[in-house]
XYZ file of N, CA and C in Angstrom:
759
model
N -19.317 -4.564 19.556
C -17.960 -4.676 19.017
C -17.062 -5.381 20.035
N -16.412 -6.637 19.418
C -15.495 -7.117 20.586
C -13.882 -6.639 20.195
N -13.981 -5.775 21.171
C -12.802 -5.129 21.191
C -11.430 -6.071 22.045
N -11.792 -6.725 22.669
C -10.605 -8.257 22.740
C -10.518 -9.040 22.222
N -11.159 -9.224 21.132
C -10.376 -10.033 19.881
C -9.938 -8.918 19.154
N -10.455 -8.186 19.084
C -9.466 -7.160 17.737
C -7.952 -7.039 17.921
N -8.632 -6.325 19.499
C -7.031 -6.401 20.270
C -5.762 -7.896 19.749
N -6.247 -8.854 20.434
C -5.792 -9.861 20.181
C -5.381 -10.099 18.408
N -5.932 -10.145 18.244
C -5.960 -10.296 16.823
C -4.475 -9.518 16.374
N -4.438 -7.590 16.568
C -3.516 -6.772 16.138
C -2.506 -6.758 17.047
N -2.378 -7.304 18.257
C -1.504 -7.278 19.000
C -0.333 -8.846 18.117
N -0.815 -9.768 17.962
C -0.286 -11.058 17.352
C 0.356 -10.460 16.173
N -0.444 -10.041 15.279
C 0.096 -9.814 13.904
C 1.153 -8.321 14.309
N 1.037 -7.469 14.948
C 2.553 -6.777 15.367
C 3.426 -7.448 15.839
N 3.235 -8.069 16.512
C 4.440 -8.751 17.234
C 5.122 -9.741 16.928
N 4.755 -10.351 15.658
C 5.190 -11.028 14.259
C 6.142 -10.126 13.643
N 5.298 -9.310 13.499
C 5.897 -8.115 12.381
C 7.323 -7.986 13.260
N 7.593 -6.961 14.434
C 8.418 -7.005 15.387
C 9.554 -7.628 15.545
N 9.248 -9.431 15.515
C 10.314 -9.727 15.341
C 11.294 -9.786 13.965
N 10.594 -9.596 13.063
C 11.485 -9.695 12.007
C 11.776 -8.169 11.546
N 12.604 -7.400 12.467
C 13.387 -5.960 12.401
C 13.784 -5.737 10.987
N 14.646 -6.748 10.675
C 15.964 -6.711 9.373
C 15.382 -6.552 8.488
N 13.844 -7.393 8.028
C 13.042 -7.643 7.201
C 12.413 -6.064 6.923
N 11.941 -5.995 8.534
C 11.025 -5.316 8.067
C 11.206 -3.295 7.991
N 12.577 -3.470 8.441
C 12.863 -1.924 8.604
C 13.792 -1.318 7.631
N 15.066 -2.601 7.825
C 16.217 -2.153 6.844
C 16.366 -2.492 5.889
N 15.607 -3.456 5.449
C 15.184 -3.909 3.880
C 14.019 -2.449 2.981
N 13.559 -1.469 3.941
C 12.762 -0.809 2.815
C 13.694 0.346 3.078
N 14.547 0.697 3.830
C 15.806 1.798 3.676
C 16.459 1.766 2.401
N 17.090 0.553 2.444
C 18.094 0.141 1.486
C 17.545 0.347 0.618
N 16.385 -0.325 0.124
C 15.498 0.008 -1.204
C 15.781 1.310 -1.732
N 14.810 2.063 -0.550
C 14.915 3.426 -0.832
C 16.200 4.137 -0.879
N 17.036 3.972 -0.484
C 18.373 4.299 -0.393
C 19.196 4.227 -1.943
N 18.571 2.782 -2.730
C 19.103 2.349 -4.225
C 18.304 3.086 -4.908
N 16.989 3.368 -4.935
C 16.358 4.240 -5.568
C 16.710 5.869 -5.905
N 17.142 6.239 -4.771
C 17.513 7.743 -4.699
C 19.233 7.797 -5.787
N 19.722 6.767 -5.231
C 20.899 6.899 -5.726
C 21.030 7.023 -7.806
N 20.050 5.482 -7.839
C 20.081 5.264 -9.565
C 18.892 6.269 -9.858
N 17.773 6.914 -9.164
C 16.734 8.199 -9.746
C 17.614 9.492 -9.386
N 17.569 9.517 -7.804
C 17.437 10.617 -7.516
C 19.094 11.423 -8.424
N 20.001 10.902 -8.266
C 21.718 11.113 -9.007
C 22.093 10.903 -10.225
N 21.656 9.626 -10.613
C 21.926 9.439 -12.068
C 21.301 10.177 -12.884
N 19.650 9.819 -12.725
C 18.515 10.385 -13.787
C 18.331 11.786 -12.880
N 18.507 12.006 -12.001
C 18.390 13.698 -11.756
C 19.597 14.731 -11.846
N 20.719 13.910 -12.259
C 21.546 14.822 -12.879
C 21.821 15.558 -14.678
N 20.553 14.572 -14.987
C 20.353 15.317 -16.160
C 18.661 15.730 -16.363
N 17.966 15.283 -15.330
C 16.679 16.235 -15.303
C 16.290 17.126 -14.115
N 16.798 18.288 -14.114
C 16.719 19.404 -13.252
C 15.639 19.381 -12.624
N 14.753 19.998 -12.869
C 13.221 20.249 -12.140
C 12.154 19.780 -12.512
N 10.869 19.492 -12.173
C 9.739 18.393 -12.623
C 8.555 19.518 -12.359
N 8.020 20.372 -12.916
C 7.014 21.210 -11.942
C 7.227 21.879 -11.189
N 8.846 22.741 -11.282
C 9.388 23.227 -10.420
C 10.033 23.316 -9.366
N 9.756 21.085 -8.950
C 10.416 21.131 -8.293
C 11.486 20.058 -8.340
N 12.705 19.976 -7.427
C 14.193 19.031 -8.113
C 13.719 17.824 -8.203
N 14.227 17.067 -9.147
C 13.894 15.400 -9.673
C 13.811 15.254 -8.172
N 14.615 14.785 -7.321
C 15.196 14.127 -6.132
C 13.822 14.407 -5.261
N 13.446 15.297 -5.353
C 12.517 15.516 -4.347
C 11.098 15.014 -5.190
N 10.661 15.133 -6.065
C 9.602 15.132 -6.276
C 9.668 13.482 -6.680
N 10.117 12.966 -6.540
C 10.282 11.163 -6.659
C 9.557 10.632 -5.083
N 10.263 11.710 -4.397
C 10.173 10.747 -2.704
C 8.313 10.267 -2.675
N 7.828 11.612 -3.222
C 6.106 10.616 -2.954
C 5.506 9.245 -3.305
N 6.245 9.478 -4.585
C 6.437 7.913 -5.820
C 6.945 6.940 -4.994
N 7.959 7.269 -4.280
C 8.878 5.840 -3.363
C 8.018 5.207 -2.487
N 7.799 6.429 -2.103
C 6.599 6.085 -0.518
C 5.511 5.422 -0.586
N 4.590 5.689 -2.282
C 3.353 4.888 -2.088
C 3.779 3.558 -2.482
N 4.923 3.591 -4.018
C 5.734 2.479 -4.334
C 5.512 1.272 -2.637
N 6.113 1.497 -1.940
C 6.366 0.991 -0.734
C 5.448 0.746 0.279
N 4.475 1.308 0.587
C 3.588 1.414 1.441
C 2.341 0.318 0.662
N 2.155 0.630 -0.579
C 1.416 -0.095 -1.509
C 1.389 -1.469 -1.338
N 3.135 -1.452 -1.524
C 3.120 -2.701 -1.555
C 3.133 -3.754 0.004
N 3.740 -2.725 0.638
C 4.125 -3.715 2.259
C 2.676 -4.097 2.808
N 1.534 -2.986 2.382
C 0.364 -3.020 2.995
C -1.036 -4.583 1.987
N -0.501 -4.656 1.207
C -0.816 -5.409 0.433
C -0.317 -7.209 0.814
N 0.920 -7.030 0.961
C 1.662 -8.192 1.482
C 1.590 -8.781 2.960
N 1.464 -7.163 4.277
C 1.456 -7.631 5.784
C -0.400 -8.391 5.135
N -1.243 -7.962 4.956
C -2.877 -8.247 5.084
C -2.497 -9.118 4.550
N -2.301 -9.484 3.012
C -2.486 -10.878 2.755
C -1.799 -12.162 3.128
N -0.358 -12.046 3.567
C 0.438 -12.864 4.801
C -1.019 -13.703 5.239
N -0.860 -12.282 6.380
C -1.407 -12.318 7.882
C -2.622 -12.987 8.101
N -3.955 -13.170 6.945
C -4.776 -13.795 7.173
C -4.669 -15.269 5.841
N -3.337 -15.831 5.021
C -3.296 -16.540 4.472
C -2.604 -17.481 5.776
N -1.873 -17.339 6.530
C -1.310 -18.030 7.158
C -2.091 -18.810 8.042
N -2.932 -18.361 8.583
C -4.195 -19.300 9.464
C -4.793 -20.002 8.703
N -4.894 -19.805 6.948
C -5.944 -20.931 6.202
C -4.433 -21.863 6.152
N -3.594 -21.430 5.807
C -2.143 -22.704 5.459
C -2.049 -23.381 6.605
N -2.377 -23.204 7.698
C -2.000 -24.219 9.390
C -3.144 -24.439 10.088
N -4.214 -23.945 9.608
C -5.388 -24.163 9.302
C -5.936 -23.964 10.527
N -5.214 -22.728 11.489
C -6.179 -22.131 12.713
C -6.958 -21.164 12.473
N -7.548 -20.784 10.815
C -8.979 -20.564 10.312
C -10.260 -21.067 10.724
N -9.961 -21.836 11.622
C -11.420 -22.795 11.692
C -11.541 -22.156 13.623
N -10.630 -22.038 13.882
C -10.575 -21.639 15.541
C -10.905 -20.143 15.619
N -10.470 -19.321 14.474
C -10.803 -18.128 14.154
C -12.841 -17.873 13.968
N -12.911 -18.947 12.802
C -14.476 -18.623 12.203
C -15.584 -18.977 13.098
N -15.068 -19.867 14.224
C -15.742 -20.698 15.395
C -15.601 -19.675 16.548
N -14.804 -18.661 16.494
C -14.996 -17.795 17.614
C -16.279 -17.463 17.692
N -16.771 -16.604 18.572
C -17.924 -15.013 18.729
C -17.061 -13.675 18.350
N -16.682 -14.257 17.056
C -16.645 -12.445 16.067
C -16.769 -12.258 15.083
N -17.062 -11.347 14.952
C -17.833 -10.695 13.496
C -16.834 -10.686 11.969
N -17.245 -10.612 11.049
C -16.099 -10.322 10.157
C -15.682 -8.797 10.087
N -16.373 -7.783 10.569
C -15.780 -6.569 10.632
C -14.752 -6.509 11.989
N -14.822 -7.377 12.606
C -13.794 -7.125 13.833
C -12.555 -8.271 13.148
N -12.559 -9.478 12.376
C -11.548 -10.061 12.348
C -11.075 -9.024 10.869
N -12.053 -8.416 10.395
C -10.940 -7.698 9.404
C -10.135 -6.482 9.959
N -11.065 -5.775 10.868
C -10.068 -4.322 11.457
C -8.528 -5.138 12.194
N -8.895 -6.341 12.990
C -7.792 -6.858 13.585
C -6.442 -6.424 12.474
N -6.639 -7.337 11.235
C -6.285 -8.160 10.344
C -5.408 -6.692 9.548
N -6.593 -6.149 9.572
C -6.027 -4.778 8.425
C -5.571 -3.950 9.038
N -6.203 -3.746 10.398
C -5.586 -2.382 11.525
C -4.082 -3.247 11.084
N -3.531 -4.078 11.522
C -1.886 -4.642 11.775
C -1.316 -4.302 10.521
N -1.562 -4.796 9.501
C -0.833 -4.306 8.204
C -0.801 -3.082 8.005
N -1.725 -2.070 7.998
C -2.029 -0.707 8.211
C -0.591 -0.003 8.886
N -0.794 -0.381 9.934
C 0.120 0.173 11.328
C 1.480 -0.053 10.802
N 1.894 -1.671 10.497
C 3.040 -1.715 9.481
C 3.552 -1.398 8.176
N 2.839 -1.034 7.349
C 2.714 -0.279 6.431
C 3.403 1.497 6.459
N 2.131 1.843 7.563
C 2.916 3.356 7.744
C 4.074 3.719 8.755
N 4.220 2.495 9.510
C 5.383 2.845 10.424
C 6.863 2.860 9.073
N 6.694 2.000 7.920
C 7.552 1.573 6.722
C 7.523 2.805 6.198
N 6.589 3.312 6.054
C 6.489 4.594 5.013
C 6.758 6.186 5.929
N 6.517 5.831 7.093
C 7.271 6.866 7.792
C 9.100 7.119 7.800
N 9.131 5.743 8.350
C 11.059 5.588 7.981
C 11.290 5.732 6.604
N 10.746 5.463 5.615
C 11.373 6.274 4.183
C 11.190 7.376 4.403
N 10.129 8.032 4.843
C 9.731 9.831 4.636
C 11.082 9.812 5.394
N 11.290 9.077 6.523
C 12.518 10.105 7.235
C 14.333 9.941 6.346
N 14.211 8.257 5.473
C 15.394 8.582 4.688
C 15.241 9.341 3.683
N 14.461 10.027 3.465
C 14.575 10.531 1.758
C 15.104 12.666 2.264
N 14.651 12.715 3.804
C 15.084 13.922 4.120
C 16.777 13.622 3.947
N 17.369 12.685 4.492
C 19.089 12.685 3.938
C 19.210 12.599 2.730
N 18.538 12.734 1.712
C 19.303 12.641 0.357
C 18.932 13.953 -0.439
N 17.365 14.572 -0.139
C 17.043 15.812 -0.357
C 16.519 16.410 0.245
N 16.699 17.687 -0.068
C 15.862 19.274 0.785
C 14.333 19.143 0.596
N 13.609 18.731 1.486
C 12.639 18.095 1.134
C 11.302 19.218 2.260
N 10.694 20.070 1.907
C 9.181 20.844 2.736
C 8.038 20.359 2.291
N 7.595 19.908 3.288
C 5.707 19.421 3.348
C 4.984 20.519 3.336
N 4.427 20.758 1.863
C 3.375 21.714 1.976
C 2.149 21.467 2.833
N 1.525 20.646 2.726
C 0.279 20.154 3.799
C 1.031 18.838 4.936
N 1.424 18.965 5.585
C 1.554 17.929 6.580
C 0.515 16.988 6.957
N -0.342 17.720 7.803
C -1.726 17.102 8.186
C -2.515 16.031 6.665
N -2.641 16.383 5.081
C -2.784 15.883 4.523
C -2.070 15.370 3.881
N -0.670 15.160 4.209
C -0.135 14.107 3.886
C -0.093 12.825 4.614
N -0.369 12.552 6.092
C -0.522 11.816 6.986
C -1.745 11.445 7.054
N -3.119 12.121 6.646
C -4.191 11.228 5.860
C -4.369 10.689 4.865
N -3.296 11.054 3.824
C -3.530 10.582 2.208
C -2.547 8.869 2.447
N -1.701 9.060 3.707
C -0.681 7.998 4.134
C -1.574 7.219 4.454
N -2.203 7.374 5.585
C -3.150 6.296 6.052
C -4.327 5.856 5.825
N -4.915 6.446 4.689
C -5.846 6.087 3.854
C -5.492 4.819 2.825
N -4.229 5.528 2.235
C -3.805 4.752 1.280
C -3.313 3.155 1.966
N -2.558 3.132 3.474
C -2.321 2.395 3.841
C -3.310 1.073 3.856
N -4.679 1.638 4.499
C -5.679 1.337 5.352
C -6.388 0.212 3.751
N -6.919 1.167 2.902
C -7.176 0.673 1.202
C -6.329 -0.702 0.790
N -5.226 -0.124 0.587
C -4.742 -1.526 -0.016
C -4.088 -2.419 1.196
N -4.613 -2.703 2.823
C -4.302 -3.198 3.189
C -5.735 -4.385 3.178
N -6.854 -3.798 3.191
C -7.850 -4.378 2.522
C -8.078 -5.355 1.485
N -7.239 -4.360 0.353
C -6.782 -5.563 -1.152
C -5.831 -6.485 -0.640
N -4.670 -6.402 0.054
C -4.239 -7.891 0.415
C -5.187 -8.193 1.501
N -5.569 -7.934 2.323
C -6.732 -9.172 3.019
C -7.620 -10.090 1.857
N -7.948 -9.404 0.857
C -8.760 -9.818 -0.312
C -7.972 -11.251 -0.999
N -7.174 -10.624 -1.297
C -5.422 -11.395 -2.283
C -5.442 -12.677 -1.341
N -5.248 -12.429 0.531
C -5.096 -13.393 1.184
C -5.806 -14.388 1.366
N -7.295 -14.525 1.301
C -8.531 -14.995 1.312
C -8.685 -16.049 0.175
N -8.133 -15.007 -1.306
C -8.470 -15.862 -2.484
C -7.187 -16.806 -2.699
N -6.061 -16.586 -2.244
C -4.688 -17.125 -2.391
C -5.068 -18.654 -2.318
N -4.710 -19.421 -2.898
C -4.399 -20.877 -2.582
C -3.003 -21.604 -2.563
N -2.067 -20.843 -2.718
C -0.571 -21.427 -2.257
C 0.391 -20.028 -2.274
N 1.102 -20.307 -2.082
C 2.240 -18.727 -1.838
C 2.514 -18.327 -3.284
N 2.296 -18.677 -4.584
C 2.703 -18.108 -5.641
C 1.344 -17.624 -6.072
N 0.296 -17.959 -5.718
C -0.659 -16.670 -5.987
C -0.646 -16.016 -4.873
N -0.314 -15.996 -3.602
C -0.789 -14.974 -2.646
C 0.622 -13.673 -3.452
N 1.755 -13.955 -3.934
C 2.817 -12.989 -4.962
C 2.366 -12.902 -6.424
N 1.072 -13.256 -6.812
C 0.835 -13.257 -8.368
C 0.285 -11.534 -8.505
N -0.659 -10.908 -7.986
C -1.202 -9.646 -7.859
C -0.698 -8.510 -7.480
N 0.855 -8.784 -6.281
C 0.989 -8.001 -5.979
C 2.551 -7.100 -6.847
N 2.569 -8.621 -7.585
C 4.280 -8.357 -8.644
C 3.930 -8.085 -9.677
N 2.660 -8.576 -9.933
C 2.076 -8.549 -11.356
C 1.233 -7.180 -11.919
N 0.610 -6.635 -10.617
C -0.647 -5.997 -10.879
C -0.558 -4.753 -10.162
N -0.146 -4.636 -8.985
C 0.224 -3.532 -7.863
C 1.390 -2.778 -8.185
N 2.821 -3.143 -8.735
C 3.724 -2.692 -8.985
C 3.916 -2.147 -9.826
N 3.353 -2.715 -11.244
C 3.342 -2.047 -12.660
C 2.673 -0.816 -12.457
N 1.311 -1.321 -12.079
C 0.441 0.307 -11.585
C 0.784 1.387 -11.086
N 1.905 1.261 -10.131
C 2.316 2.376 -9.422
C 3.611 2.991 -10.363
N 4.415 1.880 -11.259
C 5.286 2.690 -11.917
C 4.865 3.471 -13.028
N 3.776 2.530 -13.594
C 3.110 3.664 -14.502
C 1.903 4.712 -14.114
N 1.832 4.505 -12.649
C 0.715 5.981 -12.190
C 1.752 7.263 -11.955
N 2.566 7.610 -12.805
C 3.622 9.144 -12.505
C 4.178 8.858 -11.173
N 4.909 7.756 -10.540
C 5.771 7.504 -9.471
C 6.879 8.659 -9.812
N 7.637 8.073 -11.030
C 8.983 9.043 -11.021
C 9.102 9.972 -12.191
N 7.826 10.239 -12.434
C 7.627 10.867 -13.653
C 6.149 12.129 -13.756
N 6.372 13.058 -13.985
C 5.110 13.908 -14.692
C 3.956 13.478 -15.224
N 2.546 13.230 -15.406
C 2.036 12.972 -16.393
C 1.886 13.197 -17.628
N 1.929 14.857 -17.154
C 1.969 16.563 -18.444
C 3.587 15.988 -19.211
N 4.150 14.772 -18.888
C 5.758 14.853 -19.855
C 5.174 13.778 -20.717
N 4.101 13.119 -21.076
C 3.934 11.983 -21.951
C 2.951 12.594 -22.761
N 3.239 11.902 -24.094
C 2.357 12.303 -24.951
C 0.593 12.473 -24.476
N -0.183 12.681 -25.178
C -1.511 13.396 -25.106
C -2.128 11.838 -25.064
N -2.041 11.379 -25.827
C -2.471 9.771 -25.548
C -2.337 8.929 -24.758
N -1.313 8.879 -24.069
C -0.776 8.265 -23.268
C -1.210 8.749 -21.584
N -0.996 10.030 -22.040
C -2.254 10.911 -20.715
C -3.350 10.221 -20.557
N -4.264 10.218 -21.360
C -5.456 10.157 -21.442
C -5.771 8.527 -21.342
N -4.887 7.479 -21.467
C -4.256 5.827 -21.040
C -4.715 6.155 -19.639
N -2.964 6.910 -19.276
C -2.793 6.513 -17.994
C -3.771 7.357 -16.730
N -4.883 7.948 -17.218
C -6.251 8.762 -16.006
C -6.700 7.181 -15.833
N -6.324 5.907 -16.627
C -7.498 4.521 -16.831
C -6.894 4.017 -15.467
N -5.250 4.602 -14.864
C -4.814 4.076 -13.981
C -5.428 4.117 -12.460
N -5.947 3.656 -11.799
C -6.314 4.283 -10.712
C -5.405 4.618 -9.242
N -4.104 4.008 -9.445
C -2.876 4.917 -8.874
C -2.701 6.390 -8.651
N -3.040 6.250 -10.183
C -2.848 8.135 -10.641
C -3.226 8.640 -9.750
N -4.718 8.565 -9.318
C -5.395 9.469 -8.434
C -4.553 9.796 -7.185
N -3.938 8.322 -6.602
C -3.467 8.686 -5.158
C -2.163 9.304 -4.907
N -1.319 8.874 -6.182
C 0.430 9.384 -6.396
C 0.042 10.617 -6.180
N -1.097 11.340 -6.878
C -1.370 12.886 -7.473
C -1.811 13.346 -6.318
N -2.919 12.900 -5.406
C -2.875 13.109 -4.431
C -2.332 13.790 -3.315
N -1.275 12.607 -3.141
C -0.475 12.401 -1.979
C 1.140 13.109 -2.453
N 1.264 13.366 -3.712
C 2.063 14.646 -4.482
C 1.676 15.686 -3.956
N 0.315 15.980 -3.999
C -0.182 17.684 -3.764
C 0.056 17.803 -2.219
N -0.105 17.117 -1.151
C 0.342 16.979 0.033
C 1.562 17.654 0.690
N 3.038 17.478 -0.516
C 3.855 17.932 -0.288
C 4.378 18.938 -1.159
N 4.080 19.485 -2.094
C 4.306 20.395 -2.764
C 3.116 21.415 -3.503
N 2.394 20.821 -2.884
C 0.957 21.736 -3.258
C 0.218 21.744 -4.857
N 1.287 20.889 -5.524
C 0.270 20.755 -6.981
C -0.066 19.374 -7.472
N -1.405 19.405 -7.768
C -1.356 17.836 -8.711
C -2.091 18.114 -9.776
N -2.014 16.869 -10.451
C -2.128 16.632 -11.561
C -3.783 15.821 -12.127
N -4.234 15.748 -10.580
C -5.855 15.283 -10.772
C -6.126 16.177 -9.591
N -7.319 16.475 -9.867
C -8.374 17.340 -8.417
C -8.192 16.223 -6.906
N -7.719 17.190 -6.303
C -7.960 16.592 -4.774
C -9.464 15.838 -4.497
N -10.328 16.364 -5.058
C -11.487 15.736 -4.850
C -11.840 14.244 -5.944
N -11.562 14.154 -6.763
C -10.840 13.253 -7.963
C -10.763 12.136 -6.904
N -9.353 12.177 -6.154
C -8.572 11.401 -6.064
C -8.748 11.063 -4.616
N -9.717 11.978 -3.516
C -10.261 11.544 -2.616
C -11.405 10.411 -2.620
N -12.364 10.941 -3.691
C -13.273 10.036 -4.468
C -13.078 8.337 -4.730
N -11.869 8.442 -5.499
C -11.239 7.145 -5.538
C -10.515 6.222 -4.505
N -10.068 7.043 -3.298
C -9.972 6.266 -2.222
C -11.062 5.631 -1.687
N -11.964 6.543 -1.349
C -13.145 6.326 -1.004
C -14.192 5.049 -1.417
N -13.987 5.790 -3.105
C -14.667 4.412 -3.884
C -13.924 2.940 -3.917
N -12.695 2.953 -3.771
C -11.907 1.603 -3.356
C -11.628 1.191 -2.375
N -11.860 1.750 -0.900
C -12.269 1.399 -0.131
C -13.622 0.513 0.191
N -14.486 1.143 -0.374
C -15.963 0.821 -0.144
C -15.778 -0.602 -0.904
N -15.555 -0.846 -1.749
C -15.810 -2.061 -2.915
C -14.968 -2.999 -2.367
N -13.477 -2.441 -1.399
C -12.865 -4.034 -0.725
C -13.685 -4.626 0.089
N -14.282 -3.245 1.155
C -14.957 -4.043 2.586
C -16.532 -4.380 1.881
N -16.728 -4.203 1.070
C -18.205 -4.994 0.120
C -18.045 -6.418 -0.549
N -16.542 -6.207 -1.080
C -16.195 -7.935 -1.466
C -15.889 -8.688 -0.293
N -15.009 -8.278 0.925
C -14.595 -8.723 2.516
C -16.116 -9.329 2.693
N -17.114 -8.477 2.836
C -18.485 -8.819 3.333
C -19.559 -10.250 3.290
N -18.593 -9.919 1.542
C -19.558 -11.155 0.446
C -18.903 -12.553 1.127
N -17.271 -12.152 0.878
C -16.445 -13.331 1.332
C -16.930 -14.222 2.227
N -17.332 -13.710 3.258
C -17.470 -14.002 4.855
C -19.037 -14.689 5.039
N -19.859 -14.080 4.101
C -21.280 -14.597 4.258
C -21.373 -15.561 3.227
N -20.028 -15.503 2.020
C -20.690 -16.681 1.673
C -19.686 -18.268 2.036
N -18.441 -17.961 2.639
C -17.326 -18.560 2.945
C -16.633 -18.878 2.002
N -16.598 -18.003 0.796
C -15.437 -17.916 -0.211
C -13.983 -18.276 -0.116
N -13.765 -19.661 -0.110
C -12.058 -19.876 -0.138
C -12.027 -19.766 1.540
N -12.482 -19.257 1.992
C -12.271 -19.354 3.936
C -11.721 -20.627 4.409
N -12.228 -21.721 3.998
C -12.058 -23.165 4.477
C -11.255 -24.146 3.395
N -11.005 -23.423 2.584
C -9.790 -24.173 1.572
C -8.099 -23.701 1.413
């Protein structure tokens, strides 16, 4: 394992990240900040409790993957589209490293930015509600799992991208819808019986429900369910990553 390119590798793509503060800190506050205001006030002043517990609070998990989903999706696929666009891809593939070390580089960095994003929401959403972590410890693995997963799918997104409006076609199109309709700000048990039985087709569901039970101790799919599905979508990015690399899929275009 060459652990000085990885280094290298995640040290570059933080320190990218880094400089752009405004971008990258107070742009997902604010978000979250408009969210709480038009969910957590408007629509939680006329829906009291969700499962017992207040609208306001039981949204914040929804925000977080909302966000993390997406930043982790966007730092990976950036981060390795930008070397095929200026085309220091070729100085990269000509090194002595492996594709499991230029992907940990690649994905460790989005990862890291991802949950440092989703940490600063966990910490704005304590100013707007009374907010207790039933599992702590598994909420900070269901975080960095989830991070780690779809930072993978944008490495994927980044690879296949061929100009900047597809490297944004998957993640506006396909990532976002998913998460609003995997019970972000909503119950599953509140939609009709059909529509239940739709949205299990989501594979969001699993992790919202998840990473729900984390902080309030109930979900709506089996912890093991929805561990399963990390697991299994994990495995199938770094299996397509694999294919990519051995067969030079889009690498050099």
């Amino acid at each position: 394992m060459n652990l000085t390119a990885i280094k290298a590798i995640y040290v570059f793509e933080m320190t990218r990240f880094f400089r752009t503060l405004l971008q990258s800190f107070i742009s997902p506050v604010l978000s979250t900040s408009l969210y709480f205001v038009v969910f957590g006030a408007a629509i939680g002043s006329r829906i009291d409790t969700v499962e017992g517990v207040s609208y306001g609070a039981f949204i914040v998990p929804g925000l977080i993957m909302l966000s993390v989903m997406t930043q982790s999706t966007a730092n990976a696929s950036f981060g390795i589209y930008f070397p095929k666009f200026i085309g220091t891809i070729y100085e990269l593939l000509s090194a002595p490293v492996s594709f499991v070390e230029i992907m940990i580089g690649y994905v460790g960095a989005a990862a890291s930015k991802a949950l440092l994003v989703g940490l600063i929401i966990l910490g704005t959403a304590f100013v707007f509600v009374d907010l207790e972590i039933a599992h702590p410890v598994a909420m900070i693995a269901f975080l960095v799992m989830t991070c780690f997963s779809f930072s993978l799918l944008g490495f994927i997104i980044g690879i296949w991208a061929k100009n900047f409006e597809q490297l944004q076609l998957i993640p506006l199109l396909v990532i976002t819808p998913l998460v609003f309709l995997g019970g972000s700000f909503y119950s599953i048990s509140m939609l009709p019986p059909v529509w239940q039985t739709i949205t299990m087709f989501n594979p969001v569901v699993y992790l919202i429900s998840g990473f729900r039970w984390a902080f309030f101790g109930e979900a709506e799919v089996s912890i093991g369910l929805s561990l399963f599905a990390i697991a299994l979508f994990t495995a199938v990015c770094i299996a397509v990553i694999g294919w990519i690399f051995k067969t030079g899929y889009r690498l050099k275009t």
